[in-house]
Structure formats: C-alpha cells, structure tokens
Coordinates of C-alpha atoms in Angstrom, one line a residue:
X672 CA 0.0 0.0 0.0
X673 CA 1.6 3.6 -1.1
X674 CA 2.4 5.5 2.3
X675 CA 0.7 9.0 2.9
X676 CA 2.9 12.0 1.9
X677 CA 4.2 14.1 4.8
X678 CA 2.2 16.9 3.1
X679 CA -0.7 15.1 3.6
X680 CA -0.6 14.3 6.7
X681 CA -0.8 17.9 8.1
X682 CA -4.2 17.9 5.9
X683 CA -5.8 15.3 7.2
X684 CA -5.3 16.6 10.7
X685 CA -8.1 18.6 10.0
X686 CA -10.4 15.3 9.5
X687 CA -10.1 14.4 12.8
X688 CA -12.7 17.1 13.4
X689 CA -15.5 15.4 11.5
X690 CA -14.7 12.1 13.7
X691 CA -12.3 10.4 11.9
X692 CA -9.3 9.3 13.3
X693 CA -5.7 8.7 12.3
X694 CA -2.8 5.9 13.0
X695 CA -2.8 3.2 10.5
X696 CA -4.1 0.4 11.9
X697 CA -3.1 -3.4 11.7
X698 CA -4.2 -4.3 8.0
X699 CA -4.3 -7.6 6.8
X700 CA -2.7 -8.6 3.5
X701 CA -5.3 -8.6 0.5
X702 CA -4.4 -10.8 -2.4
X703 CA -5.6 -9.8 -5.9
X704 CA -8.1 -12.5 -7.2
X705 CA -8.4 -11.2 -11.0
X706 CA -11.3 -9.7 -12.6
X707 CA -13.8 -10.8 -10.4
X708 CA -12.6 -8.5 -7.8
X709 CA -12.4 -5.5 -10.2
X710 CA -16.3 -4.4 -9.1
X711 CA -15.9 -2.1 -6.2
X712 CA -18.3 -0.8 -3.4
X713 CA -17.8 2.2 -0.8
X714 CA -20.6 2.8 1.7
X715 CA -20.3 6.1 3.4
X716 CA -22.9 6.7 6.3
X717 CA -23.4 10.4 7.4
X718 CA -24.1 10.2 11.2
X719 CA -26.6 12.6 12.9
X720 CA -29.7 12.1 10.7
X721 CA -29.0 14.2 7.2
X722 CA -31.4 17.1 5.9
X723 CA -32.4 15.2 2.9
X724 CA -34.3 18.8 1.6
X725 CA -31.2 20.4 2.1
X726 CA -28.7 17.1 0.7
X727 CA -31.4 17.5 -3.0
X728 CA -34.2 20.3 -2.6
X729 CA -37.0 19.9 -4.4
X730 CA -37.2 23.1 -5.6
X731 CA -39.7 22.3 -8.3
X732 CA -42.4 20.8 -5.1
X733 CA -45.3 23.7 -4.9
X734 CA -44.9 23.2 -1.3
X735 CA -41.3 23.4 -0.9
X736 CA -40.6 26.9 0.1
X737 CA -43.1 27.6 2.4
X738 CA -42.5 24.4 4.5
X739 CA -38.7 25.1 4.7
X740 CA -38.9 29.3 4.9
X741 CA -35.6 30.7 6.2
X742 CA -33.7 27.3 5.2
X743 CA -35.0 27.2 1.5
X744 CA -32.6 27.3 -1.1
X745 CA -33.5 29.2 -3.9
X746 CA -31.0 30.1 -7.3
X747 CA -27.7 29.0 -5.4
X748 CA -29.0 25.4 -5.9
X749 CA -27.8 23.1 -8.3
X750 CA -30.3 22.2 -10.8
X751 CA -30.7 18.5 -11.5
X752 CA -34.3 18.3 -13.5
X753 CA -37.2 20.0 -13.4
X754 CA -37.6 18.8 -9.9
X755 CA -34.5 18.7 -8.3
X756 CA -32.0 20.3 -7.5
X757 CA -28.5 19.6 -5.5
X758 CA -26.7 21.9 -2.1
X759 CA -25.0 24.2 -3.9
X760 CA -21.7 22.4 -2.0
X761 CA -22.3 19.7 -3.7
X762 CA -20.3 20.3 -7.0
X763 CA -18.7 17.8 -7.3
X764 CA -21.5 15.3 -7.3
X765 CA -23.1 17.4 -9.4
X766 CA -20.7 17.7 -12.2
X767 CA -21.2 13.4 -11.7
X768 CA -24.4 13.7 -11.6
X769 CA -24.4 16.1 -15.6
X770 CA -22.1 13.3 -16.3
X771 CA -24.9 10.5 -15.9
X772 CA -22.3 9.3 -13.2
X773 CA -24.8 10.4 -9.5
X774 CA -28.5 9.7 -8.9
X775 CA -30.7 10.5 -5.4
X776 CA -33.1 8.8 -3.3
X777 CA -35.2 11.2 -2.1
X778 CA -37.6 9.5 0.0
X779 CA -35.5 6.8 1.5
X780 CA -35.8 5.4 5.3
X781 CA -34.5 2.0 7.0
X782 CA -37.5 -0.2 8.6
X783 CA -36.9 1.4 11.9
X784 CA -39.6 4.7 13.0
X785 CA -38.6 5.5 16.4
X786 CA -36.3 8.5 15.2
X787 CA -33.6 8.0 18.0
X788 CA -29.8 7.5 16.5
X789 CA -29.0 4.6 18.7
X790 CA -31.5 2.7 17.1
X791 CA -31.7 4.2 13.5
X792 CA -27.7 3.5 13.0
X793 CA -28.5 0.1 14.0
X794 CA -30.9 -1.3 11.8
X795 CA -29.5 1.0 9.2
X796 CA -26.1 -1.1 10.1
X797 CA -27.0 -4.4 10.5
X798 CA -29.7 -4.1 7.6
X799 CA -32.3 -6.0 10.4
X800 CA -35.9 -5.6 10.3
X801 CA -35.7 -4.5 13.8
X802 CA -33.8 -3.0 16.1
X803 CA -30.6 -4.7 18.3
X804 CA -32.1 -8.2 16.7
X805 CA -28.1 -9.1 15.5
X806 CA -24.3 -8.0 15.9
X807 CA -23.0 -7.8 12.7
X808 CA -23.2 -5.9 9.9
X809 CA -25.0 -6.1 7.1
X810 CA -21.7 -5.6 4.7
X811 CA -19.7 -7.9 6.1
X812 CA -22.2 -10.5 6.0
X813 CA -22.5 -9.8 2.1
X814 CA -18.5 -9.9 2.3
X815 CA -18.5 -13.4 3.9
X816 CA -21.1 -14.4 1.3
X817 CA -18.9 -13.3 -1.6
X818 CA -15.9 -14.9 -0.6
X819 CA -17.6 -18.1 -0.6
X820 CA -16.6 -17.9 -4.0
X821 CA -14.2 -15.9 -4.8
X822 CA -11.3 -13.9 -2.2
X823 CA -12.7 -10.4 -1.2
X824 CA -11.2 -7.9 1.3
X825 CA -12.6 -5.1 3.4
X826 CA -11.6 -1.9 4.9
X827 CA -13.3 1.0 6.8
X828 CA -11.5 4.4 7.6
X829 CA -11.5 4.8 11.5
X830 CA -10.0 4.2 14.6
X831 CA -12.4 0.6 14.6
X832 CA -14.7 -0.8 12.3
X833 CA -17.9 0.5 11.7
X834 CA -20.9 -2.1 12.8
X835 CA -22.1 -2.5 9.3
X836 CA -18.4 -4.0 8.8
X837 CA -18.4 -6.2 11.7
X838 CA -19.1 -9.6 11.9
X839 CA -17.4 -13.3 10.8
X840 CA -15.0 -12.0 8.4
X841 CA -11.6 -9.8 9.6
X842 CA -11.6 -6.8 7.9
X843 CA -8.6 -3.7 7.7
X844 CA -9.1 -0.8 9.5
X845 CA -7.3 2.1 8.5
X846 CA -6.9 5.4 10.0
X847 CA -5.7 8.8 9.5
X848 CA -4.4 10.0 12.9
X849 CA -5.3 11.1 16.6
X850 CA -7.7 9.1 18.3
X851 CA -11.6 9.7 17.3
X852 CA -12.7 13.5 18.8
X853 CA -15.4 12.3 21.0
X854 CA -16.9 16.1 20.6
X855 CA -18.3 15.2 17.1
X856 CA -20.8 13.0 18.4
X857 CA -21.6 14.3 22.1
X858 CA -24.4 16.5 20.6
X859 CA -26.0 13.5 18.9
X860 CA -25.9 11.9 22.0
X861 CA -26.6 14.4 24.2
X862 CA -30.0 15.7 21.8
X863 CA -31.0 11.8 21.6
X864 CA -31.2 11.6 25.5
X865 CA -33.1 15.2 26.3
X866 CA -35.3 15.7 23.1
X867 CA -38.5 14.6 24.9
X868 CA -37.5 16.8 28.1
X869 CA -39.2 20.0 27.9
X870 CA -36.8 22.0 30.2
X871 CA -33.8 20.7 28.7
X872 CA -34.2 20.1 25.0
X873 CA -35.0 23.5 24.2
X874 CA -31.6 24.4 26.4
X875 CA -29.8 22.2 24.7
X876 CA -30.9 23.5 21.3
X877 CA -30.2 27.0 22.0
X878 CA -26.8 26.3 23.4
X879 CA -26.2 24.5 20.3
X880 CA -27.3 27.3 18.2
X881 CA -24.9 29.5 20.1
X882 CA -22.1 27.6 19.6
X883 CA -22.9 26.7 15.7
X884 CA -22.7 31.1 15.5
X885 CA -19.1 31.2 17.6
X886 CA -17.9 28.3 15.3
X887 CA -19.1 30.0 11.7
X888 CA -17.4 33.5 12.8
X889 CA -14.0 32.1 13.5
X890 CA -13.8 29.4 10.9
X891 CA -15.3 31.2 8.3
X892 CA -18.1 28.1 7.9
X893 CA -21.1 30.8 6.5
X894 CA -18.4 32.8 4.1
X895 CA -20.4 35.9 5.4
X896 CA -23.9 34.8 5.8
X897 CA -26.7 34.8 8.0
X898 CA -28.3 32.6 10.4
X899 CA -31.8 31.5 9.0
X900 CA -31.8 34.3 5.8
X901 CA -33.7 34.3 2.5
X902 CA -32.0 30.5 0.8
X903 CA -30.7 29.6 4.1
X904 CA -27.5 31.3 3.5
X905 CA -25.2 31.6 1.0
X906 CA -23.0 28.3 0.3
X907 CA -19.3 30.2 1.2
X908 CA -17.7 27.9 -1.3
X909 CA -14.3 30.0 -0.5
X910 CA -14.5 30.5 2.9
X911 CA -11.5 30.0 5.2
X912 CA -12.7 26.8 7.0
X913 CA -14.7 25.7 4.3
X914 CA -11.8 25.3 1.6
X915 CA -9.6 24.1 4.5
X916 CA -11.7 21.3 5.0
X917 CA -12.3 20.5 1.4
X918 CA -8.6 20.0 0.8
X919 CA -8.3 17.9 4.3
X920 CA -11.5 15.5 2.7
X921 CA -10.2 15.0 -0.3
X922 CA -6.6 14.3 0.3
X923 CA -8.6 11.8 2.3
X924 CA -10.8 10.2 0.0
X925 CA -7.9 9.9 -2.7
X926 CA -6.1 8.1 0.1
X927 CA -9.1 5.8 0.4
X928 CA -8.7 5.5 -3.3
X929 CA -5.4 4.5 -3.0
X930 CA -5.7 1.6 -1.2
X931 CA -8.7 0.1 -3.3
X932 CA -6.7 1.0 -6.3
X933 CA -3.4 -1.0 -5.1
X934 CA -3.2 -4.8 -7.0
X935 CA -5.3 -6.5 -4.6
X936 CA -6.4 -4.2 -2.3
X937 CA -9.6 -4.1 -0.7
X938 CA -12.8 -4.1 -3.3
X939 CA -15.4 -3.7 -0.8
X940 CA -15.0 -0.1 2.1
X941 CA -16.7 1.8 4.6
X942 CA -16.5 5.4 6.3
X943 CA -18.4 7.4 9.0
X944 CA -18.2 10.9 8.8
X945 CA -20.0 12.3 12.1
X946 CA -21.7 15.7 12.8
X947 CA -25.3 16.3 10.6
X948 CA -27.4 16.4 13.4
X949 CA -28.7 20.1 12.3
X950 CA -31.1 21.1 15.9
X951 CA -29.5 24.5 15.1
X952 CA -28.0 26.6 12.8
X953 CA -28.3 24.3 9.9
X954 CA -27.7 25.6 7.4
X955 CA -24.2 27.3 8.6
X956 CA -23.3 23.7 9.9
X957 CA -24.3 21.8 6.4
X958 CA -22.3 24.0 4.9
X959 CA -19.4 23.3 6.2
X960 CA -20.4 19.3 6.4
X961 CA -21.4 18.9 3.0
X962 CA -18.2 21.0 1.5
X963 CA -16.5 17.9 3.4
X964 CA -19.0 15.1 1.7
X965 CA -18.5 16.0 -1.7
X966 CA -14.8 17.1 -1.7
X967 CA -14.5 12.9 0.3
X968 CA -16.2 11.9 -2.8
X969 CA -14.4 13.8 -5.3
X970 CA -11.1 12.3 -3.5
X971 CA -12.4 9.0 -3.7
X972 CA -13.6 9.3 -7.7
X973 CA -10.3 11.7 -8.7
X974 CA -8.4 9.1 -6.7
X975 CA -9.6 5.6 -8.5
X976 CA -8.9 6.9 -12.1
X977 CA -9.6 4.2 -14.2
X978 CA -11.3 2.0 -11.4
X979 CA -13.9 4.3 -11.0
X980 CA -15.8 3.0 -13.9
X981 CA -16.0 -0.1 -11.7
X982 CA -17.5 1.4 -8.7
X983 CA -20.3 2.4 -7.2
X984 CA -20.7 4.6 -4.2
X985 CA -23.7 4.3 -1.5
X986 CA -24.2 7.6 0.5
X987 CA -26.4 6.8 3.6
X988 CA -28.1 8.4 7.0
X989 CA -29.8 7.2 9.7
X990 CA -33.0 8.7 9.1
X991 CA -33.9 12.4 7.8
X992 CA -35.0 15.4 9.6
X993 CA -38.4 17.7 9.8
X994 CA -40.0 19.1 6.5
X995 CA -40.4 22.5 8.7
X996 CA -38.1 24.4 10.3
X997 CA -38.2 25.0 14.4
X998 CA -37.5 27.8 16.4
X999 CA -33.6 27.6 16.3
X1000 CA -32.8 27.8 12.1
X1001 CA -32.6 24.2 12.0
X1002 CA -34.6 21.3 11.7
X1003 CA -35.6 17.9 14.1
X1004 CA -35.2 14.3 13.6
X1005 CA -37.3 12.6 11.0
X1006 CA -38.1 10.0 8.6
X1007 CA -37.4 9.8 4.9
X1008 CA -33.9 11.3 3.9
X1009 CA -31.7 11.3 0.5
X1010 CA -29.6 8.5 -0.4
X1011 CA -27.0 9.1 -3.0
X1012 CA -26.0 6.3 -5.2
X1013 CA -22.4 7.3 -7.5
X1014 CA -20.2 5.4 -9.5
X1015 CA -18.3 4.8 -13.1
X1016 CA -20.4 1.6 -12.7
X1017 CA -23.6 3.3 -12.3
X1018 CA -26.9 3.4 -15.0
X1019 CA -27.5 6.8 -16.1
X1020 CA -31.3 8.3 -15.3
X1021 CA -33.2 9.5 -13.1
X1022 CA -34.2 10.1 -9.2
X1023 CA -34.6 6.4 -7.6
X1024 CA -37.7 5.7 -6.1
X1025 CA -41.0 7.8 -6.4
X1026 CA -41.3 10.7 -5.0
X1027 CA -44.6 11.6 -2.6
X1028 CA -44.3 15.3 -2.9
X1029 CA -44.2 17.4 0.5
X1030 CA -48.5 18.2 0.2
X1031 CA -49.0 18.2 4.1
X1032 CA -51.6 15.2 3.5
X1033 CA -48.3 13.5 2.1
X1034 CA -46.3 14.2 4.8
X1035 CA -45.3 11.2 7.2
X1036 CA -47.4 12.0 10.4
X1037 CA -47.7 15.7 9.5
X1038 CA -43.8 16.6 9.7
X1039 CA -41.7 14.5 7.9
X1040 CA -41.1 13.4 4.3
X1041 CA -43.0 10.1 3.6
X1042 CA -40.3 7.5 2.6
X1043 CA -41.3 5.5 -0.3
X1044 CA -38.1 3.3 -0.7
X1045 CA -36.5 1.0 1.7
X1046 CA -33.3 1.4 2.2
X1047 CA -32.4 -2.3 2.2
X1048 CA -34.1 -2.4 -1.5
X1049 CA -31.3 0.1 -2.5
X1050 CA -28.4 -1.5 -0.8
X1051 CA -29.8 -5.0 -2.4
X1052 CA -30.2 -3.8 -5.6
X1053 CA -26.3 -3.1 -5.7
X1054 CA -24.9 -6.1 -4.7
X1055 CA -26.9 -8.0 -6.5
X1056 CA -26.7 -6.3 -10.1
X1057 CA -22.9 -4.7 -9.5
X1058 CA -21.2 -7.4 -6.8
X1059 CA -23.2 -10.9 -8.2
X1060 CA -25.0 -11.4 -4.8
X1061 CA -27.4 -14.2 -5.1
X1062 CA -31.2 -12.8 -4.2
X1063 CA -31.8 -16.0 -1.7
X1064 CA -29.1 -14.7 0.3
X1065 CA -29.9 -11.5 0.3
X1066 CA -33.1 -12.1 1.1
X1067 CA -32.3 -13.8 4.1
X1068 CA -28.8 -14.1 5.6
X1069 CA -27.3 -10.5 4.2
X1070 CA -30.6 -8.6 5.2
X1071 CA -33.0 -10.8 7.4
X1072 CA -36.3 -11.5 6.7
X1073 CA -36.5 -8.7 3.9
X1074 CA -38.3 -10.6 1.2
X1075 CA -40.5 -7.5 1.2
X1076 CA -37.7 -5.2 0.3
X1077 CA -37.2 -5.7 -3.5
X1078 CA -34.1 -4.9 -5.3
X1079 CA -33.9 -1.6 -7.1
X1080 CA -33.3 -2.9 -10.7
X1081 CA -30.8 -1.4 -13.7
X1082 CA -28.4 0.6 -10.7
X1083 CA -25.5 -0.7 -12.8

C-alpha cells in the first residue's frame, strides 16, 4: 500500500474534526483475485440524521418553500431536473451527476420509526428488520457471502470498524491520525437523550445554536452569511474553513482510493463521517459538512482513475430530519432522507424511487417526508446487479427476513 505523503498528513489533521481518526491500523494482507474482484463498493454513512431537503431540494415541489422558509434554497441550488436540484456544495456530485455518473433517493428510510440515533444506526447497520435483533453488519455478511466464491477484502477508515463492517470475516481498518474526537458525536448523544424533556431540550438547542454562531465567525463556515436568511445562507464555497476542509477531505478520499486502487487491495469499504445532526444553525453547519461530503467523494472518484468506472458509491443516513423548520434555524429528527448512489459503474437516469411530494396530506405523520423506498431495497439492488449477490441470500442471511424489500433494478 503507497504511504501517505508528509504533506498530507498535516491535511488530514483537519479530519479528525468530522470524527475520523488517524494511525494506520493493523491491516491484513489482500491478495488480488483477477477480474472478479475489479467491481468495487464504498458505503459512506453520514451520522446525525442528514437534511435530505437540504442534501437535494425539491425546488420544483409547490410546497417546498413555504414548509422550509428561512432554510429554502433558492438560485444558489444546483439544478438536476425539473424537480430537483443539489446543495450548492455539492459540485462535485453534481458535475457526476451532468455526467450520468450520481443519482438521489429522495424518500429513503431503514425499517426502523422510532427517530432516535442509537436505534436508526443500528438497523440501518446491521440491515435487520428490527432493532438490536443481531451483531453484525450487514456488509460484512455480504462480504462473507462473496468470498464463498471468490477472495474479497474489506476496509473502513476509522480508529475501529464501523458495525455495518463487523461480523465473521476480519476486515482492515485504516486510519488517519489522533484518536476519534469524541466532541463530534456528544451533541447526537446528548440531543438523543433530552429531546422529549421539555426544560432541557430546548436548552440544549439553544446552546447549540450559540455555539454553531461562535464556530461559523471564527472558521469562516457561513463565508459571510446569515443565520436562518432568504436560501438559508449563502453556500461560502471559498470560505477559510470551508476550503480548509475541502482539501483535508479529499486528500482523504484519494487516500481511500489509494488503497482500493493497489493490486489486490480491498474491493469492498466503509466510512463514518460524524456531525449532521442540524437542531441548530443548519444551514451554517451543512455547509461546512457537506463542502467535506462531496470534496470525500471527489477524492475518492479523482483518486480511482480508471477504477472508477468499476465502482459504485452508496451515501447513507440514519434517518432524515423535519420538512419545517423549528424555532432555532434548524430542523428535528425525521423519517425519509436522501440516499446518494455514484459510480463509473452506475446506470444513467433519473431520481430512484418515487417521489410523494411534500403536500401536508403526504407528509409522514404531519412533519416528515413520507419515505417510499426502503433502504435495504437500495443496498440489495447493488450487490446484486454490480457485486453478483445471489437474491436468496440477500433475502435472508445479508438482510434478514427482507423478502419485502425488493431490489432496485438497472443501478448498474
């Protein structure tokens, strides 16, 4: 495996901010096993519950701009069709997407309802009907199933393995320097625990929402805009901490690359990024973590060169957040989010799934977008048509008792 360059290193220092960490990590050799193992997939999982509106708004829904208000983005988005559009920090999935090379999911959700991240991450994870019902992950178990026939390695980017990689089959574990920063996640946890208190959730929020303010006027995060202004305000593309942290990402996603790109290296990959959970301040805070989503991907598909037209990517959250704004510029947990799907390997067309408009008789119990797409469906659909994953199996070891959940046909 190609060692990082001492220039990079003092980049991806910066990534330990969004949760990642960074020592390499015992990894097990990976032998090459031909053309089979050619077909590639990277799962990325965005913790914290990701604003699917503000991931692809549909700007073209008749009900869009007065549910969202102060977080609607107007001509700063990123037109995909007539519908759709993408965050305008999003340009490099964008340009992918022109390119026929990124679809969304708009209205995608796991099985699970109860809107709390312990036990959306887990079904989302272990790709169980329910929650805490196993202990391992739903990609290794597709990894152990592949191997059966042919040799297949694994990796995630952290200080451990995710729990969608864990399971049976070892796995590598790489990671790009100082133990995890704990402070990525406490709000998650912390918002999880007190949002049914009413003394203390709304604390907690506001605090939050303070903080989010301090951190956008020293890091440069808004690039000069407002808290909760007409488009939700402005994308700050060239912002200080916003271009800082695009370099950081995608030094780190072309690392990724790297590795998968090596003769025999690992074909199948995972990697958390922490910090969506938007209570407050969201659209200051997606800015700055979606700038570090897309330049990660544009690492990862700048990185691959001529392997990316044998990959696809799978961008996944826990579940999605409110269609309305609250009282603090941000938005609460909800249901149906945005799943991105991108790859060399992928099917040009359109949006994936249906999509049930954001009417407020369409609206999941009155606040959230109504998914119409099960996540498992998507993740089936792409091991089956792009990694050869028999449907019995994934049917019933990969994702249990999922019969249900089709396949999304013609990904790839």
């Amino acid at each position: 495996m190609n060692a990082l360059q001492p220039s990079r290193r003092g980049l991806l220092a910066t990534a330990a901010g969004f949760g990642l960490s960074l020592q390499l990590l015992a990894v097990p050799a990976m032998a090459a096993d031909g053309a089979a193992n050619k077909k590639k997939v990277i799962v990325v999982i965005c913790r914290g519950g990701m604003d699917g509106l503000s991931v692809a708004p549909p700007v073209g829904d008749p009900d869009y701009h007065a549910l969202r208000g102060g977080l609607a983005l107007t001509s700063e988005a990123l037109p995909v069709d007539a519908t759709f559009a993408l965050h305008p920090q999003l340009t490099a999935v964008h340009a992918l997407a022109k390119a026929g090379e990124a679809r969304i999911a708009p209205a995608i959700a796991t099985p699970d309802r109860a809107r709390s991240h312990f036990e959306a991450q887990d079904v989302l994870e272990t790709g169980a009907a329910g929650v805490y019902s196993t202990t391992s992950g739903w990609l290794n178990r597709a990894v152990e199933t592949l191997s059966a026939h042919r040799k297949v390695d694994a990796m995630s980017v952290g200080a451990t393995a995710p729990l969608i990689l864990r399971g049976k089959v070892q796995t590598a574990s790489w990671s790009p320097g100082r133990a995890v920063d704990a402070e990525a996640r406490l709000p998650t946890l912390l918002q999880d625990l007190y949002r049914n208190d009413p003394l203390l959730g709304p604390a907690l929020a506001r605090g939050l929402e303070t903080e989010t303010m301090a951190k956008a006027a020293t890091a440069g995060l808004d690039g000069g805009a407002t808290m909760g202004g007409k488009g939700g305000g402005k994308a700050g593309a060239g912002a200080p901490g916003v271009q800082q942290g695009r370099e950081a990402a995608k030094t780190l996603g072309e690392s990724l690359a790297g590795f998968m790109r090596e003769p025999g290296g690992p074909t199948v990959a995972a990697i958390s990024l922490d910090g969506f959970d938007s209570h407050a301040g969201q659209a200051n805070l997606l800015n700055g973590r979606l700038a570090y989503l897309d330049a990660v991907l544009d690492g990862v598909h700048q990185g691959l060169g001529p392997e990316w037209k044998n990959t696809v990517v799978l961008v996944a959250t826990e579940f999605g957040r409110t269609a309305r704004t609250n009282g603090t510029a941000g938005t609460d947990h909800g249901t149906g989010s945005t799943a991105l799907i991108l790859g060399g390997a992928l099917k040009p067309g359109g949006i994936v799934g249906d999509w049930p408009s954001l009417k407020q008789g369409a609206l999941f119990e009155n606040r959230d977008v109504a998914p119409s797409l099960d996540m498992r469906g998507l993740f089936k659909g792409v091991l089956a048509d792009h990694m050869g994953v028999d449907k019995a199996a994934l049917d019933s070891t990969i994702f249990p008792n999922s019969v249900a959940a089709r396949p999304v046909a013609n990904l790839v």
